[in-house]
Amino acid sequence: MYSLKIRWTAFTLMLALVCTLLPLSSVQAAVSNIKVTVNGKSLSFDEKPRMVNGRTMVPYRTIAESLGGKVKYDSKAKLATITKGSQKVELTLGSKTAKINGKSTTMDAAPVNANGTVLVPLRFVGESLGVWVNWNKSSSTASLETKKTIKHSLGSTTLNSVPKRAVILFNGGVDISVLLGVKPVGAVESYVQQPFYEYVRSSLIGTKTLGDETQPNLEAIAKLKPDVIIATKDRHEKINGQLNKIAPTIMTKDLADWQDNLQVMAAVFNKEEKANAFMADWKASVADFKRKLPAKDKGAEISVIRVNPNGSARAYNTGFAYQIFQELGFKVPKQQAALKQELVTVTSKEQVSLLDGDYIFDFTVDWDGDGEILKLQKEWTNSPLWKNLKAVKNKKYYKVNAVTWNLSGGALAAKQMLDDLYFYFDLE
């Protein structure tokens, strides 16, 4: 029995060694139906694209040359060098690390040799050659585009390559750029925690600040020579003409609609795969939250408030947090809904009942960092009428993170807010 085990082990080791020495086509079945198109025209290959360990691998030389690139291959070093305009790409067989204009990047899978043809991950083609790549699973077709027209709130904008020098002019967009792995050359600074909110700051080292979201520095933007500007109609409609003179400008329609903003930016930066994965996780989390929410809290009335620097208080029936509560199935307090106002401003303690709900979430912002507004907040929460509110008496009044609940407005902030709600509603 012992000798039989030795013989079996030796056989399996030999089989593994043989497999490593065989050409890729001998050990990995090719998917012969994979098609690749460039601007709608089909490409033909000597060595067909195929699936390798779940990744779509495509012949790099043929695609690069069809896009006007030049390819050199050093067989001794197993190094392929591709130049296309000012773009230089270097990759090595068997290594996931490639260089784009001298900067290292990591591919999803290492390039492989298939009968003398270098195959690379499909997604890397777009990242390295500045083209948009879309994968249609049902038809097994990879569509490459050298131009892309993005429809937005103020028309449409045509881009001639995937942007590399982006400027982002609203904080929600800055958050989304971090999620997508796009480092902007310039971005507006945060409202607090300058230059950028702490939860995204480490990903923005080297990004230039461009002033306030409501009044970005146009001269500073121009100096960066961006190839795209991502702005939002809520903030920048009046300067759209000036921005377009600097660079092609994409104008999102709603500052608070982080899901739409995510999809727009993913289309611009060829990051649909990341965006779709995030949204799939988001929808699963929303469904999980709804399923775990006890019956007593389903459809609960949620009041989202803040105290203002002038001493008034405000309830929000619009905006970032409001949209998330809507998606989770919560309702606006009846007394607020009756007013049919997106912002309900309360100027006296006698009107404090307008702020009530089954739950009250307070994202008051210490704008100046001097604590003065927190004193005003305390005046409200210490008043006898405040203490008589239903949410307060039931211990359902919570002070929450103003950055991720209000000021940022991006996809990563949305995820953090949802995580907070699991805690506040005592869900596992």
Coordinates of C-alpha atoms in Angstrom, one line a residue:
M1 CA 0.0 0.0 0.0
Y2 CA 2.8 2.4 0.9
S3 CA 4.6 1.8 -2.5
L4 CA 1.3 2.3 -4.3
K5 CA 0.9 5.7 -2.7
I6 CA 4.5 6.6 -3.7
R7 CA 3.8 5.6 -7.3
W8 CA 0.5 7.5 -7.4
T9 CA 2.2 10.7 -6.0
A10 CA 5.0 10.4 -8.5
F11 CA 2.5 10.0 -11.3
T12 CA 0.5 13.1 -10.3
L13 CA 3.7 15.2 -10.0
M14 CA 4.8 14.1 -13.4
L15 CA 1.4 14.9 -14.9
A16 CA 1.5 18.4 -13.4
L17 CA 5.0 18.9 -14.8
V18 CA 3.9 17.8 -18.3
C19 CA 0.9 20.2 -18.2
T20 CA 3.2 23.2 -17.3
L21 CA 5.4 22.4 -20.4
L22 CA 2.5 21.9 -22.9
P23 CA 1.3 24.8 -24.9
L24 CA -1.7 26.7 -23.4
S25 CA -4.0 25.3 -26.2
S26 CA -3.2 21.7 -25.1
V27 CA -4.3 22.2 -21.5
Q28 CA -6.9 24.9 -21.7
A29 CA -9.9 24.5 -24.0
A30 CA -10.4 27.6 -26.1
V31 CA -13.8 29.3 -26.4
S32 CA -13.9 29.5 -30.2
N33 CA -17.0 31.7 -30.3
I34 CA -15.4 34.8 -28.5
K35 CA -15.6 37.7 -30.9
V36 CA -13.7 41.1 -30.7
T37 CA -14.9 44.2 -32.5
V38 CA -13.2 47.6 -32.8
N39 CA -15.6 50.4 -33.5
G40 CA -18.1 47.8 -34.7
K41 CA -15.8 46.0 -37.1
S42 CA -14.8 42.4 -36.3
L43 CA -11.2 41.4 -35.9
S44 CA -9.7 38.1 -37.1
F45 CA -7.0 36.3 -35.2
D46 CA -4.5 33.6 -36.0
E47 CA -4.9 32.5 -32.4
K48 CA -8.4 32.8 -31.0
P49 CA -9.4 34.6 -27.8
R50 CA -10.3 32.2 -25.0
M51 CA -11.2 31.8 -21.4
V52 CA -8.4 31.0 -19.0
N53 CA -9.3 30.4 -15.4
G54 CA -12.5 32.4 -15.8
R55 CA -10.8 35.4 -17.5
T56 CA -11.3 36.5 -21.1
M57 CA -7.8 36.5 -22.7
V58 CA -7.3 38.1 -26.1
P59 CA -4.3 38.4 -28.5
Y60 CA -2.7 41.7 -27.6
R61 CA -0.6 42.3 -30.7
T62 CA -3.5 42.1 -33.2
I63 CA -5.7 44.4 -31.1
A64 CA -2.8 46.9 -30.5
E65 CA -1.9 47.1 -34.2
S66 CA -5.5 47.5 -35.2
L67 CA -5.6 50.6 -33.0
G68 CA -2.4 52.0 -34.5
G69 CA 0.0 50.7 -32.0
K70 CA 3.5 49.2 -32.6
V71 CA 4.6 46.0 -30.9
K72 CA 8.1 44.7 -30.2
Y73 CA 8.8 41.4 -28.5
D74 CA 12.0 40.4 -26.8
S75 CA 11.8 36.6 -26.7
K76 CA 14.8 36.2 -24.4
A77 CA 13.4 38.5 -21.7
K78 CA 9.8 37.5 -22.6
L79 CA 9.0 41.2 -22.7
A80 CA 6.5 42.8 -25.0
T81 CA 6.7 46.6 -25.6
I82 CA 3.7 48.4 -27.1
T83 CA 3.8 52.1 -28.2
K84 CA 0.7 54.0 -29.3
G85 CA 1.2 57.8 -29.6
S86 CA 2.6 58.9 -26.3
Q87 CA 1.5 55.7 -24.6
K88 CA 4.1 53.0 -23.8
V89 CA 3.1 49.7 -22.4
E90 CA 5.5 47.0 -21.1
L91 CA 4.4 43.5 -20.0
T92 CA 6.2 40.2 -19.3
L93 CA 4.9 36.7 -19.9
G94 CA 3.9 35.1 -16.6
S95 CA 3.9 38.3 -14.6
K96 CA 0.8 40.2 -13.5
T97 CA 2.8 43.4 -13.2
A98 CA 2.9 45.6 -16.2
K99 CA 4.1 49.2 -16.8
I100 CA 2.1 51.9 -18.4
N101 CA 4.3 55.0 -19.2
G102 CA 6.7 53.8 -16.5
K103 CA 4.1 53.3 -13.8
S104 CA 3.5 49.8 -12.5
T105 CA 0.0 48.4 -12.6
T106 CA -1.4 45.0 -11.7
M107 CA -3.4 42.9 -14.2
D108 CA -6.2 40.5 -13.3
A109 CA -4.1 37.7 -14.7
A110 CA -0.6 37.2 -16.1
P111 CA -0.1 37.2 -19.9
V112 CA 0.2 33.8 -21.4
N113 CA 1.8 32.3 -24.5
A114 CA -0.6 30.5 -26.8
N115 CA 1.4 29.0 -29.8
G116 CA 3.6 32.1 -30.0
T117 CA 0.8 34.6 -29.4
V118 CA 0.7 36.7 -26.3
L119 CA -2.8 36.7 -24.6
V120 CA -3.7 39.3 -22.0
P121 CA -6.8 40.0 -19.9
L122 CA -9.5 41.8 -21.9
R123 CA -9.9 44.5 -19.4
F124 CA -6.2 45.4 -19.5
V125 CA -6.5 46.2 -23.2
G126 CA -8.8 49.1 -22.4
E127 CA -6.7 50.3 -19.5
S128 CA -3.4 50.2 -21.4
L129 CA -4.5 51.5 -24.8
G130 CA -7.1 54.1 -23.7
V131 CA -10.1 52.5 -25.3
W132 CA -13.5 51.5 -23.9
V133 CA -14.1 47.8 -23.5
N134 CA -17.6 46.3 -23.1
W135 CA -18.2 42.5 -22.7
N136 CA -21.5 41.1 -23.9
K137 CA -21.8 37.7 -22.1
S138 CA -24.8 36.5 -24.1
S139 CA -23.0 36.9 -27.5
S140 CA -19.5 36.4 -26.1
T141 CA -18.4 39.6 -27.8
A142 CA -15.8 42.1 -26.6
S143 CA -16.6 45.5 -28.1
L144 CA -13.7 48.1 -28.2
E145 CA -14.4 51.7 -28.9
T146 CA -11.9 54.5 -29.6
K147 CA -14.5 57.2 -29.0
K148 CA -17.4 57.4 -26.6
T149 CA -20.3 59.9 -26.5
I150 CA -21.6 60.5 -22.9
K151 CA -25.1 61.8 -22.6
H152 CA -25.6 64.1 -19.6
S153 CA -27.8 66.7 -18.1
L154 CA -26.7 69.5 -20.4
G155 CA -26.4 67.5 -23.6
S156 CA -23.7 65.1 -24.7
T157 CA -19.9 65.1 -24.8
T158 CA -17.7 63.0 -27.1
L159 CA -14.4 61.7 -25.7
N160 CA -11.6 60.5 -28.0
S161 CA -9.9 58.2 -25.4
V162 CA -10.5 57.0 -21.9
P163 CA -9.5 60.0 -19.7
K164 CA -6.2 59.9 -17.8
R165 CA -6.2 63.4 -16.3
A166 CA -9.6 64.0 -14.7
V167 CA -10.8 66.9 -12.7
I168 CA -13.7 66.3 -10.3
L169 CA -15.8 69.2 -9.1
F170 CA -18.1 67.8 -6.5
N171 CA -17.4 65.8 -3.4
G172 CA -19.7 62.9 -4.3
G173 CA -17.7 62.5 -7.5
V174 CA -14.5 62.5 -5.6
D175 CA -15.8 59.7 -3.4
I176 CA -16.8 57.7 -6.6
S177 CA -13.5 58.3 -8.2
V178 CA -11.8 56.6 -5.3
L179 CA -14.2 53.6 -5.5
L180 CA -13.5 53.2 -9.2
G181 CA -9.8 53.4 -8.7
V182 CA -9.5 56.7 -10.7
K183 CA -7.1 59.2 -9.2
P184 CA -8.0 62.7 -10.3
V185 CA -5.3 65.2 -11.1
G186 CA -7.5 67.8 -9.4
A187 CA -10.6 67.9 -7.2
V188 CA -12.6 70.3 -5.1
E189 CA -11.7 70.3 -1.4
S190 CA -14.0 68.9 1.2
Y191 CA -16.3 71.1 3.3
V192 CA -14.7 70.0 6.5
Q193 CA -11.6 67.8 7.2
Q194 CA -9.7 69.6 4.4
P195 CA -8.1 69.0 2.0
F196 CA -10.2 65.8 1.5
Y197 CA -12.5 63.8 3.8
E198 CA -10.5 61.5 6.0
Y199 CA -12.2 58.3 4.7
V200 CA -10.9 58.9 1.1
R201 CA -7.8 61.1 1.8
S202 CA -5.2 58.3 1.5
S203 CA -6.3 57.6 -2.0
L204 CA -5.9 61.2 -3.1
I205 CA -2.2 61.9 -2.2
G206 CA -0.9 64.1 -5.0
T207 CA -4.3 65.3 -6.2
K208 CA -4.4 69.1 -6.4
T209 CA -7.2 71.0 -4.6
L210 CA -9.3 73.3 -6.7
G211 CA -11.2 75.4 -4.1
D212 CA -14.8 75.0 -2.9
E213 CA -17.4 72.9 -4.6
T214 CA -19.7 75.9 -5.1
Q215 CA -17.0 78.1 -6.6
P216 CA -14.1 76.0 -8.1
N217 CA -10.9 77.8 -9.2
L218 CA -11.1 77.9 -13.0
E219 CA -7.5 79.1 -13.4
A220 CA -6.2 76.2 -11.3
I221 CA -8.3 73.8 -13.3
A222 CA -6.8 75.1 -16.6
K223 CA -3.2 74.8 -15.4
L224 CA -3.8 71.0 -14.8
K225 CA -4.6 70.5 -18.5
P226 CA -7.3 67.9 -17.8
D227 CA -8.7 65.7 -20.5
V228 CA -12.1 65.6 -18.8
I229 CA -14.0 67.6 -16.2
I230 CA -16.8 65.9 -14.1
A231 CA -19.2 68.5 -12.7
T232 CA -22.8 68.6 -11.5
K233 CA -25.7 70.8 -12.8
D234 CA -26.7 71.6 -9.2
R235 CA -23.4 73.5 -8.7
H236 CA -21.9 74.3 -12.0
E237 CA -24.5 74.9 -14.7
K238 CA -23.6 78.7 -14.9
I239 CA -20.0 78.0 -15.6
N240 CA -20.5 75.1 -18.0
G241 CA -19.4 77.2 -21.0
Q242 CA -16.1 78.2 -19.2
L243 CA -15.4 74.6 -18.2
N244 CA -15.9 73.3 -21.7
K245 CA -13.3 75.8 -23.0
I246 CA -10.8 74.1 -20.7
A247 CA -11.7 70.4 -21.4
P248 CA -14.7 68.2 -22.4
T249 CA -17.1 68.5 -19.5
I250 CA -19.6 65.9 -18.2
M251 CA -22.4 67.5 -16.2
T252 CA -24.3 65.1 -13.9
K253 CA -27.9 66.0 -13.2
D254 CA -28.3 65.6 -9.4
L255 CA -25.7 66.2 -6.7
A256 CA -27.4 63.7 -4.4
D257 CA -28.2 60.9 -6.9
W258 CA -25.0 58.9 -6.2
Q259 CA -26.2 55.8 -8.1
D260 CA -26.7 57.8 -11.3
N261 CA -23.4 59.6 -10.8
L262 CA -21.7 56.3 -10.3
Q263 CA -23.0 54.9 -13.6
V264 CA -22.1 58.1 -15.5
M265 CA -18.5 58.1 -14.1
A266 CA -18.1 54.4 -14.7
A267 CA -19.0 54.9 -18.4
V268 CA -16.5 57.8 -18.7
F269 CA -13.6 55.9 -17.1
N270 CA -14.3 52.4 -18.5
K271 CA -15.0 51.1 -15.0
E272 CA -18.5 49.6 -15.5
E273 CA -17.3 46.3 -14.1
K274 CA -16.4 47.8 -10.8
A275 CA -19.5 49.9 -10.7
N276 CA -21.7 46.9 -11.4
A277 CA -20.0 44.8 -8.8
F278 CA -20.6 47.6 -6.2
M279 CA -24.2 48.0 -7.2
A280 CA -24.8 44.3 -7.0
D281 CA -23.4 44.3 -3.4
W282 CA -25.5 47.4 -2.6
K283 CA -28.7 45.9 -3.8
A284 CA -28.0 42.7 -1.8
S285 CA -27.3 44.7 1.3
V286 CA -30.5 46.7 0.9
A287 CA -32.5 43.5 0.5
D288 CA -30.8 42.0 3.6
F289 CA -31.6 45.2 5.6
K290 CA -35.2 45.1 4.6
R291 CA -35.5 41.4 5.4
K292 CA -34.0 41.8 8.9
L293 CA -35.9 45.0 9.8
P294 CA -38.5 44.1 12.4
A295 CA -42.2 44.6 11.5
K296 CA -42.5 47.5 13.9
D297 CA -39.9 49.5 12.0
K298 CA -41.1 48.8 8.5
G299 CA -42.3 52.0 7.0
A300 CA -41.2 54.0 10.1
E301 CA -41.3 57.8 9.8
I302 CA -37.7 59.1 9.6
S303 CA -36.8 62.7 10.4
V304 CA -33.4 63.8 9.0
I305 CA -32.3 67.1 10.6
R306 CA -29.5 69.5 11.3
V307 CA -29.1 72.7 13.3
N308 CA -28.0 75.7 11.3
P309 CA -25.3 78.3 12.2
N310 CA -28.1 81.0 12.5
G311 CA -29.8 79.0 15.3
S312 CA -32.6 77.6 13.3
A313 CA -33.2 73.9 12.6
R314 CA -34.0 72.1 9.4
A315 CA -35.6 68.8 8.3
Y316 CA -34.5 67.3 5.0
N317 CA -37.1 65.8 2.6
T318 CA -34.6 65.7 -0.2
G319 CA -30.9 65.0 -0.7
F320 CA -28.5 62.1 -0.2
A321 CA -29.7 60.5 3.1
Y322 CA -33.3 61.1 2.2
Q323 CA -32.9 59.1 -1.0
I324 CA -31.3 56.2 0.9
F325 CA -34.1 56.1 3.4
Q326 CA -36.7 56.1 0.6
E327 CA -34.9 53.1 -1.0
L328 CA -35.1 51.3 2.3
G329 CA -38.8 51.8 2.5
F330 CA -39.0 54.5 5.2
K331 CA -41.5 57.4 5.2
V332 CA -41.4 61.1 5.8
P333 CA -43.1 62.2 9.0
K334 CA -46.8 63.2 8.3
Q335 CA -46.5 66.7 9.6
Q336 CA -43.5 67.4 7.3
A337 CA -45.2 65.7 4.3
A338 CA -48.2 67.9 4.8
L339 CA -46.1 71.0 4.2
K340 CA -44.9 69.7 0.8
Q341 CA -41.5 71.3 1.3
E342 CA -38.2 69.7 0.5
L343 CA -36.5 71.7 3.3
V344 CA -38.6 72.3 6.5
T345 CA -37.0 75.2 8.5
V346 CA -38.0 75.6 12.1
T347 CA -37.0 78.9 13.7
S348 CA -38.6 78.6 17.2
K349 CA -38.8 76.0 19.9
E350 CA -42.6 76.2 19.7
Q351 CA -42.4 74.6 16.2
V352 CA -40.1 71.8 17.3
S353 CA -42.8 69.1 16.7
L354 CA -42.2 69.5 13.0
L355 CA -38.9 67.8 13.6
D356 CA -40.4 64.7 15.2
G357 CA -40.6 61.2 13.8
D358 CA -40.3 57.6 14.9
Y359 CA -36.6 58.2 14.5
I360 CA -34.6 61.4 14.4
F361 CA -31.1 61.4 12.8
D362 CA -29.2 64.6 13.3
F363 CA -26.2 65.5 11.1
T364 CA -25.4 68.9 12.4
V365 CA -22.1 70.1 11.0
D366 CA -19.4 71.9 13.1
W367 CA -18.4 74.0 10.1
D368 CA -15.8 76.1 11.7
G369 CA -14.5 73.6 14.2
D370 CA -15.0 76.0 17.1
G371 CA -17.9 74.1 18.7
E372 CA -20.3 77.2 18.5
I373 CA -22.9 75.3 16.4
L374 CA -22.9 72.5 18.9
K375 CA -23.9 75.0 21.6
L376 CA -26.9 75.9 19.4
Q377 CA -27.7 72.2 19.0
K378 CA -27.6 71.8 22.8
E379 CA -30.1 74.7 23.2
W380 CA -32.5 72.7 21.1
T381 CA -32.0 69.3 22.7
N382 CA -32.2 70.8 26.2
S383 CA -35.6 72.5 25.7
P384 CA -38.6 70.9 27.4
L385 CA -40.6 70.7 24.1
W386 CA -37.7 68.8 22.5
K387 CA -37.7 66.3 25.4
N388 CA -41.4 65.7 24.8
L389 CA -40.8 64.5 21.2
K390 CA -41.8 60.9 20.5
A391 CA -38.4 59.9 19.1
V392 CA -36.6 61.5 22.0
K393 CA -38.8 59.9 24.7
N394 CA -38.3 56.5 23.0
K395 CA -34.5 57.1 22.8
K396 CA -34.6 57.1 19.0
Y397 CA -32.7 60.4 18.5
Y398 CA -29.2 59.9 17.1
K399 CA -26.4 62.2 16.2
V400 CA -24.7 60.8 13.1
N401 CA -21.6 61.4 10.9
A402 CA -22.2 64.6 8.9
V403 CA -19.6 63.7 6.3
T404 CA -20.9 60.3 5.3
W405 CA -24.6 61.2 5.9
N406 CA -24.7 64.5 4.1
L407 CA -21.6 66.3 3.0
S408 CA -19.9 63.7 0.8
G409 CA -22.8 62.1 -1.2
G410 CA -20.8 59.4 -2.9
A411 CA -21.1 55.6 -3.2
L412 CA -18.6 54.8 -0.5
A413 CA -20.4 57.2 1.9
A414 CA -23.7 55.5 1.1
K415 CA -22.2 52.1 2.1
Q416 CA -21.0 53.6 5.4
M417 CA -24.4 55.2 6.1
L418 CA -26.1 51.8 5.5
D419 CA -23.6 50.2 7.8
D420 CA -24.5 52.8 10.4
L421 CA -28.2 52.0 10.0
Y422 CA -27.6 48.3 10.8
F423 CA -26.2 49.6 14.1
Y424 CA -29.0 52.1 14.9
F425 CA -31.7 49.6 14.1
D426 CA -29.9 46.9 16.0
L427 CA -29.6 44.5 13.0
E428 CA -26.8 41.9 12.7

